[in-house]
Amino acid sequence: MSNLPTKHDGPRPPINAKDSLNSELPDLKHKEDRTHSKGRVVGGSFLEKLRGNDSDNSEDGPLTEVNIDMPETRTEVITKDGEEYIVLYFTDGDTENPFNWPAGKKIFITLLLCMMTLFIGLATTAYSSGITRMCEDFGVSTTLGQLGLFCFNMSCALAPLFLAPFCELVGRKVIYIGAYAGFIIVFIGLALGKNIATILVMRTLSGFFGCVGTILVGGTFSDMYTPDSRAVPMACFAYVAILGTVGAPIYAGFIDQAIGWRWIEGIQGLANLPLLAAILLFFRETRGGVTLHKRAQQLRAATGDQRYKAEMDLEAKDLKEMLHNSSVKAVKMLATEPVVFAFGLYIAFAWFVTFLFLSVIPITFQEHHGWGEGVAGLPYISLCIGVTIAFALNFLQIRKYQSLTAELGNNVVPEHRLYGAMYGACFLPIGLFIYSFTQYGFITWVAPAIALAPICMGIFFIFESTYSYTADCYGENSSSAIAGQGLMRNALGAVAPLFASQFFHNVGSQYAGLILAIAGTALTFIPFIMYKYGHLLRARSKLASA
């Protein structure tokens, strides 16, 4: 594999914090009639601090004083479409620039978001443990109860296509708080619902609000972390997203057995409240453009000069255009970009297996081995162990990428993100083969329980590598690319529980598992093919990074 291309075929070089912030919007430097009139504006207590600072910032232009508290902010007069504007930018070292936040603050924000993702993942699948008793109470078939999983995942698949643009209008904090509050309120309807129709509507709303745990977190990390420091938080995000999804049945079955299915929802709703309070109190807006937008508003109000603008204000798109970019563009990229489709298919298969096993594990351990409902949830511990091992092993991929970055500098390419997928994702078919051939009742339960660990190891490496590689390949278009992949992933995850039981009963547990293992084996070639030919596909794409 020594023929991997370098800079001539690779992506744009790594960017610094300031560049990363400004890359959210099209570059204004080539707009018509640009006037190079630079300056600074500062006021209030920040002016006193600046006077006590011995550093010389005269190269940034003259200083304008205002009668409000205003951190030192760079300004530049530009002319666009015949109108003159004073555009605001962060100064180097500005503490309100998310890239300049202290490490502790970034870690705390990361922890809040990962906890939110974990709780949303738990709610996704804990519902499955109470389906049987819920359907008995309502007098409906369990197949109808399984629609609750379908509704949640399909809502998660479609909602991001319409919800994501609002982040550009109001920032991330408002969306996080509003959506997470809605997510928690829905637990009331789930716990008190009087019929299956109410439950299905509530699950649809739960998926709509809960999708923020998957669609916004990666972008939020991009707001705070430069590309070379983003790997660890993204790995943490992938870890908790999978851990929550596979870990919920461990406790949910015991709750259902002891106090009923309604308390599965009630306890989860109560458990989410402290985290909502923490996000409400301590989460800070991470989109730097939103911070500059607020500064511009303050300056216009204080000075009466309506020329003050943030760069995002000048390039703001209308809602119709943003909805088009987040929905039509996402689907178009999924259909026309081989890289997006190939890894979308790969991660969709992994998510399909994840939700399929919500029904398969009870078949194996309750039907074949005669376990009770609560105890039958314990094999999910093996899945949790598997994803934890994969998370630890992923640091080898991170170290490898960091060493390549140090060695090659700007010549590092997106394909260097694929080592985890090439050598870690193969655990998925290995685990599926073992699981399929240990489905016989006379074989000890230990064998299929152990097989679950490598299955989840492979799922983690697919999840992490897909998003890292796609983000590096498509740069400013990566949000649309990942949204398209998310659509495919959640759609397959949605349909999996609807026929899982019939599939394994009619085909036979051994042969159904074998079919999955063969499909997983075929898909393991995707990262190897992309490692060798990905640069050629990127070169042919109009949307990939140059």
PDB file of C-alpha atoms in Angstrom, residues 89-241:
ATOM      1  CA  TYR A  89     -13.390  38.886  13.306  1.00  0.00           C
ATOM      2  CA  PHE A  90     -11.862  37.359  16.416  1.00  0.00           C
ATOM      3  CA  THR A  91      -8.425  38.586  17.417  1.00  0.00           C
ATOM      4  CA  ASP A  92      -5.698  36.055  18.070  1.00  0.00           C
ATOM      5  CA  GLY A  93      -6.140  34.764  21.589  1.00  0.00           C
ATOM      6  CA  ASP A  94      -9.732  35.985  21.984  1.00  0.00           C
ATOM      7  CA  THR A  95     -11.072  33.919  24.890  1.00  0.00           C
ATOM      8  CA  GLU A  96     -14.609  33.944  23.459  1.00  0.00           C
ATOM      9  CA  ASN A  97     -13.396  32.162  20.332  1.00  0.00           C
ATOM     10  CA  PRO A  98     -14.303  28.495  21.000  1.00  0.00           C
ATOM     11  CA  PHE A  99     -10.970  27.385  19.548  1.00  0.00           C
ATOM     12  CA  ASN A 100      -9.210  29.366  22.290  1.00  0.00           C
ATOM     13  CA  TRP A 101     -11.250  28.010  25.180  1.00  0.00           C
ATOM     14  CA  PRO A 102      -9.211  26.365  27.969  1.00  0.00           C
ATOM     15  CA  ALA A 103      -8.809  22.607  27.625  1.00  0.00           C
ATOM     16  CA  GLY A 104     -10.872  22.038  30.762  1.00  0.00           C
ATOM     17  CA  LYS A 105     -13.822  23.957  29.344  1.00  0.00           C
ATOM     18  CA  LYS A 106     -13.693  22.022  26.073  1.00  0.00           C
ATOM     19  CA  ILE A 107     -13.528  18.725  27.957  1.00  0.00           C
ATOM     20  CA  PHE A 108     -16.520  19.688  30.101  1.00  0.00           C
ATOM     21  CA  ILE A 109     -18.605  20.648  27.054  1.00  0.00           C
ATOM     22  CA  THR A 110     -17.532  17.391  25.394  1.00  0.00           C
ATOM     23  CA  LEU A 111     -18.577  15.451  28.497  1.00  0.00           C
ATOM     24  CA  LEU A 112     -22.017  17.092  28.548  1.00  0.00           C
ATOM     25  CA  LEU A 113     -22.614  16.243  24.888  1.00  0.00           C
ATOM     26  CA  CYS A 114     -21.369  12.670  25.246  1.00  0.00           C
ATOM     27  CA  MET A 115     -23.643  12.135  28.258  1.00  0.00           C
ATOM     28  CA  MET A 116     -26.586  13.465  26.263  1.00  0.00           C
ATOM     29  CA  THR A 117     -25.746  11.135  23.371  1.00  0.00           C
ATOM     30  CA  LEU A 118     -25.466   8.217  25.817  1.00  0.00           C
ATOM     31  CA  PHE A 119     -28.892   8.884  27.359  1.00  0.00           C
ATOM     32  CA  ILE A 120     -30.533   9.276  23.956  1.00  0.00           C
ATOM     33  CA  GLY A 121     -28.961   5.997  22.837  1.00  0.00           C
ATOM     34  CA  LEU A 122     -30.272   4.256  25.958  1.00  0.00           C
ATOM     35  CA  ALA A 123     -33.788   5.525  25.268  1.00  0.00           C
ATOM     36  CA  THR A 124     -33.584   4.270  21.695  1.00  0.00           C
ATOM     37  CA  THR A 125     -33.403   0.604  22.657  1.00  0.00           C
ATOM     38  CA  ALA A 126     -34.614   0.358  26.278  1.00  0.00           C
ATOM     39  CA  TYR A 127     -38.108   0.514  24.805  1.00  0.00           C
ATOM     40  CA  SER A 128     -37.572  -2.906  23.195  1.00  0.00           C
ATOM     41  CA  SER A 129     -37.351  -4.657  26.573  1.00  0.00           C
ATOM     42  CA  GLY A 130     -40.934  -3.719  27.455  1.00  0.00           C
ATOM     43  CA  ILE A 131     -42.581  -4.445  24.115  1.00  0.00           C
ATOM     44  CA  THR A 132     -44.022  -7.864  25.030  1.00  0.00           C
ATOM     45  CA  ARG A 133     -45.812  -6.752  28.206  1.00  0.00           C
ATOM     46  CA  MET A 134     -46.860  -3.452  26.667  1.00  0.00           C
ATOM     47  CA  CYS A 135     -48.533  -5.253  23.777  1.00  0.00           C
ATOM     48  CA  GLU A 136     -50.254  -7.636  26.213  1.00  0.00           C
ATOM     49  CA  ASP A 137     -51.659  -4.642  28.110  1.00  0.00           C
ATOM     50  CA  PHE A 138     -52.934  -3.024  24.913  1.00  0.00           C
ATOM     51  CA  GLY A 139     -54.126  -6.286  23.340  1.00  0.00           C
ATOM     52  CA  VAL A 140     -52.082  -5.868  20.156  1.00  0.00           C
ATOM     53  CA  SER A 141     -49.438  -7.958  18.404  1.00  0.00           C
ATOM     54  CA  THR A 142     -45.757  -7.598  19.251  1.00  0.00           C
ATOM     55  CA  THR A 143     -45.144  -6.739  15.597  1.00  0.00           C
ATOM     56  CA  LEU A 144     -47.193  -3.591  16.121  1.00  0.00           C
ATOM     57  CA  GLY A 145     -45.145  -2.865  19.230  1.00  0.00           C
ATOM     58  CA  GLN A 146     -41.955  -3.205  17.201  1.00  0.00           C
ATOM     59  CA  LEU A 147     -43.157  -0.260  15.131  1.00  0.00           C
ATOM     60  CA  GLY A 148     -42.035   1.915  18.031  1.00  0.00           C
ATOM     61  CA  LEU A 149     -38.423   1.160  17.119  1.00  0.00           C
ATOM     62  CA  PHE A 150     -39.221   1.821  13.462  1.00  0.00           C
ATOM     63  CA  CYS A 151     -40.868   5.177  14.244  1.00  0.00           C
ATOM     64  CA  PHE A 152     -37.941   6.326  16.386  1.00  0.00           C
ATOM     65  CA  ASN A 153     -35.291   5.451  13.814  1.00  0.00           C
ATOM     66  CA  MET A 154     -37.182   6.760  10.792  1.00  0.00           C
ATOM     67  CA  SER A 155     -37.776  10.025  12.613  1.00  0.00           C
ATOM     68  CA  CYS A 156     -34.053  10.124  13.405  1.00  0.00           C
ATOM     69  CA  ALA A 157     -33.340   9.514   9.725  1.00  0.00           C
ATOM     70  CA  LEU A 158     -35.567  12.270   8.348  1.00  0.00           C
ATOM     71  CA  ALA A 159     -35.548  14.965  11.044  1.00  0.00           C
ATOM     72  CA  PRO A 160     -31.880  16.004  10.576  1.00  0.00           C
ATOM     73  CA  LEU A 161     -32.582  16.922   6.963  1.00  0.00           C
ATOM     74  CA  PHE A 162     -34.895  19.686   8.202  1.00  0.00           C
ATOM     75  CA  LEU A 163     -33.572  20.478  11.688  1.00  0.00           C
ATOM     76  CA  ALA A 164     -29.884  21.072  10.944  1.00  0.00           C
ATOM     77  CA  PRO A 165     -30.322  24.403   9.056  1.00  0.00           C
ATOM     78  CA  PHE A 166     -31.756  26.087  12.136  1.00  0.00           C
ATOM     79  CA  CYS A 167     -28.337  25.847  13.790  1.00  0.00           C
ATOM     80  CA  GLU A 168     -27.107  28.393  11.261  1.00  0.00           C
ATOM     81  CA  LEU A 169     -29.919  30.746  12.232  1.00  0.00           C
ATOM     82  CA  VAL A 170     -29.929  30.517  16.038  1.00  0.00           C
ATOM     83  CA  GLY A 171     -26.753  28.618  16.975  1.00  0.00           C
ATOM     84  CA  ARG A 172     -26.314  25.247  18.608  1.00  0.00           C
ATOM     85  CA  LYS A 173     -27.209  26.010  22.226  1.00  0.00           C
ATOM     86  CA  VAL A 174     -30.846  26.885  21.531  1.00  0.00           C
ATOM     87  CA  ILE A 175     -31.302  23.744  19.441  1.00  0.00           C
ATOM     88  CA  TYR A 176     -29.669  21.509  22.048  1.00  0.00           C
ATOM     89  CA  ILE A 177     -31.733  22.862  24.931  1.00  0.00           C
ATOM     90  CA  GLY A 178     -35.021  22.993  23.026  1.00  0.00           C
ATOM     91  CA  ALA A 179     -34.685  19.547  21.466  1.00  0.00           C
ATOM     92  CA  TYR A 180     -33.402  17.851  24.614  1.00  0.00           C
ATOM     93  CA  ALA A 181     -36.199  19.394  26.699  1.00  0.00           C
ATOM     94  CA  GLY A 182     -38.716  18.111  24.143  1.00  0.00           C
ATOM     95  CA  PHE A 183     -37.059  14.697  24.242  1.00  0.00           C
ATOM     96  CA  ILE A 184     -37.533  14.531  28.033  1.00  0.00           C
ATOM     97  CA  ILE A 185     -41.146  15.760  27.957  1.00  0.00           C
ATOM     98  CA  VAL A 186     -42.030  12.951  25.535  1.00  0.00           C
ATOM     99  CA  PHE A 187     -41.205  10.405  28.270  1.00  0.00           C
ATOM    100  CA  ILE A 188     -44.389  11.549  30.045  1.00  0.00           C
ATOM    101  CA  GLY A 189     -46.475  10.432  27.082  1.00  0.00           C
ATOM    102  CA  LEU A 190     -44.553   7.172  26.796  1.00  0.00           C
ATOM    103  CA  ALA A 191     -45.020   6.360  30.481  1.00  0.00           C
ATOM    104  CA  LEU A 192     -48.715   7.300  30.646  1.00  0.00           C
ATOM    105  CA  GLY A 193     -49.934   6.408  27.141  1.00  0.00           C
ATOM    106  CA  LYS A 194     -53.297   4.601  27.112  1.00  0.00           C
ATOM    107  CA  ASN A 195     -53.038   2.931  23.699  1.00  0.00           C
ATOM    108  CA  ILE A 196     -50.512   1.830  21.113  1.00  0.00           C
ATOM    109  CA  ALA A 197     -51.274   4.807  18.841  1.00  0.00           C
ATOM    110  CA  THR A 198     -50.158   7.211  21.568  1.00  0.00           C
ATOM    111  CA  ILE A 199     -46.974   5.219  22.106  1.00  0.00           C
ATOM    112  CA  LEU A 200     -46.098   5.255  18.401  1.00  0.00           C
ATOM    113  CA  VAL A 201     -46.685   9.010  18.134  1.00  0.00           C
ATOM    114  CA  MET A 202     -44.537   9.598  21.218  1.00  0.00           C
ATOM    115  CA  ARG A 203     -41.752   7.396  19.832  1.00  0.00           C
ATOM    116  CA  THR A 204     -41.824   9.387  16.593  1.00  0.00           C
ATOM    117  CA  LEU A 205     -41.478  12.631  18.542  1.00  0.00           C
ATOM    118  CA  SER A 206     -38.755  11.073  20.690  1.00  0.00           C
ATOM    119  CA  GLY A 207     -36.751  10.265  17.568  1.00  0.00           C
ATOM    120  CA  PHE A 208     -37.331  13.752  16.170  1.00  0.00           C
ATOM    121  CA  PHE A 209     -35.971  15.473  19.280  1.00  0.00           C
ATOM    122  CA  GLY A 210     -33.375  12.809  20.037  1.00  0.00           C
ATOM    123  CA  CYS A 211     -31.675  13.103  16.658  1.00  0.00           C
ATOM    124  CA  VAL A 212     -29.671  16.054  18.016  1.00  0.00           C
ATOM    125  CA  GLY A 213     -27.533  13.471  19.805  1.00  0.00           C
ATOM    126  CA  THR A 214     -26.210  12.270  16.457  1.00  0.00           C
ATOM    127  CA  ILE A 215     -26.440  15.151  13.971  1.00  0.00           C
ATOM    128  CA  LEU A 216     -25.041  18.088  15.940  1.00  0.00           C
ATOM    129  CA  VAL A 217     -22.330  16.666  18.171  1.00  0.00           C
ATOM    130  CA  GLY A 218     -19.740  16.128  15.440  1.00  0.00           C
ATOM    131  CA  GLY A 219     -20.253  19.669  14.162  1.00  0.00           C
ATOM    132  CA  THR A 220     -20.004  21.040  17.688  1.00  0.00           C
ATOM    133  CA  PHE A 221     -16.624  19.377  18.103  1.00  0.00           C
ATOM    134  CA  SER A 222     -15.564  20.992  14.825  1.00  0.00           C
ATOM    135  CA  ASP A 223     -16.480  24.353  16.375  1.00  0.00           C
ATOM    136  CA  MET A 224     -14.026  23.836  19.257  1.00  0.00           C
ATOM    137  CA  TYR A 225     -11.290  21.492  18.089  1.00  0.00           C
ATOM    138  CA  THR A 226      -8.854  21.885  15.214  1.00  0.00           C
ATOM    139  CA  PRO A 227      -8.650  18.861  12.871  1.00  0.00           C
ATOM    140  CA  ASP A 228      -5.476  17.506  14.471  1.00  0.00           C
ATOM    141  CA  SER A 229      -7.081  17.455  17.947  1.00  0.00           C
ATOM    142  CA  ARG A 230     -10.544  16.227  16.988  1.00  0.00           C
ATOM    143  CA  ALA A 231      -9.881  12.477  16.890  1.00  0.00           C
ATOM    144  CA  VAL A 232     -10.246  11.745  20.611  1.00  0.00           C
ATOM    145  CA  PRO A 233     -13.558  13.598  21.159  1.00  0.00           C
ATOM    146  CA  MET A 234     -14.993  12.029  18.002  1.00  0.00           C
ATOM    147  CA  ALA A 235     -13.937   8.579  19.241  1.00  0.00           C
ATOM    148  CA  CYS A 236     -15.637   9.315  22.575  1.00  0.00           C
ATOM    149  CA  PHE A 237     -18.788  10.320  20.720  1.00  0.00           C
ATOM    150  CA  ALA A 238     -18.796   7.115  18.664  1.00  0.00           C
ATOM    151  CA  TYR A 239     -18.186   5.082  21.816  1.00  0.00           C
ATOM    152  CA  VAL A 240     -21.102   6.477  23.834  1.00  0.00           C
ATOM    153  CA  ALA A 241     -23.459   6.429  20.823  1.00  0.00           C
TER     154      ALA A 241
END
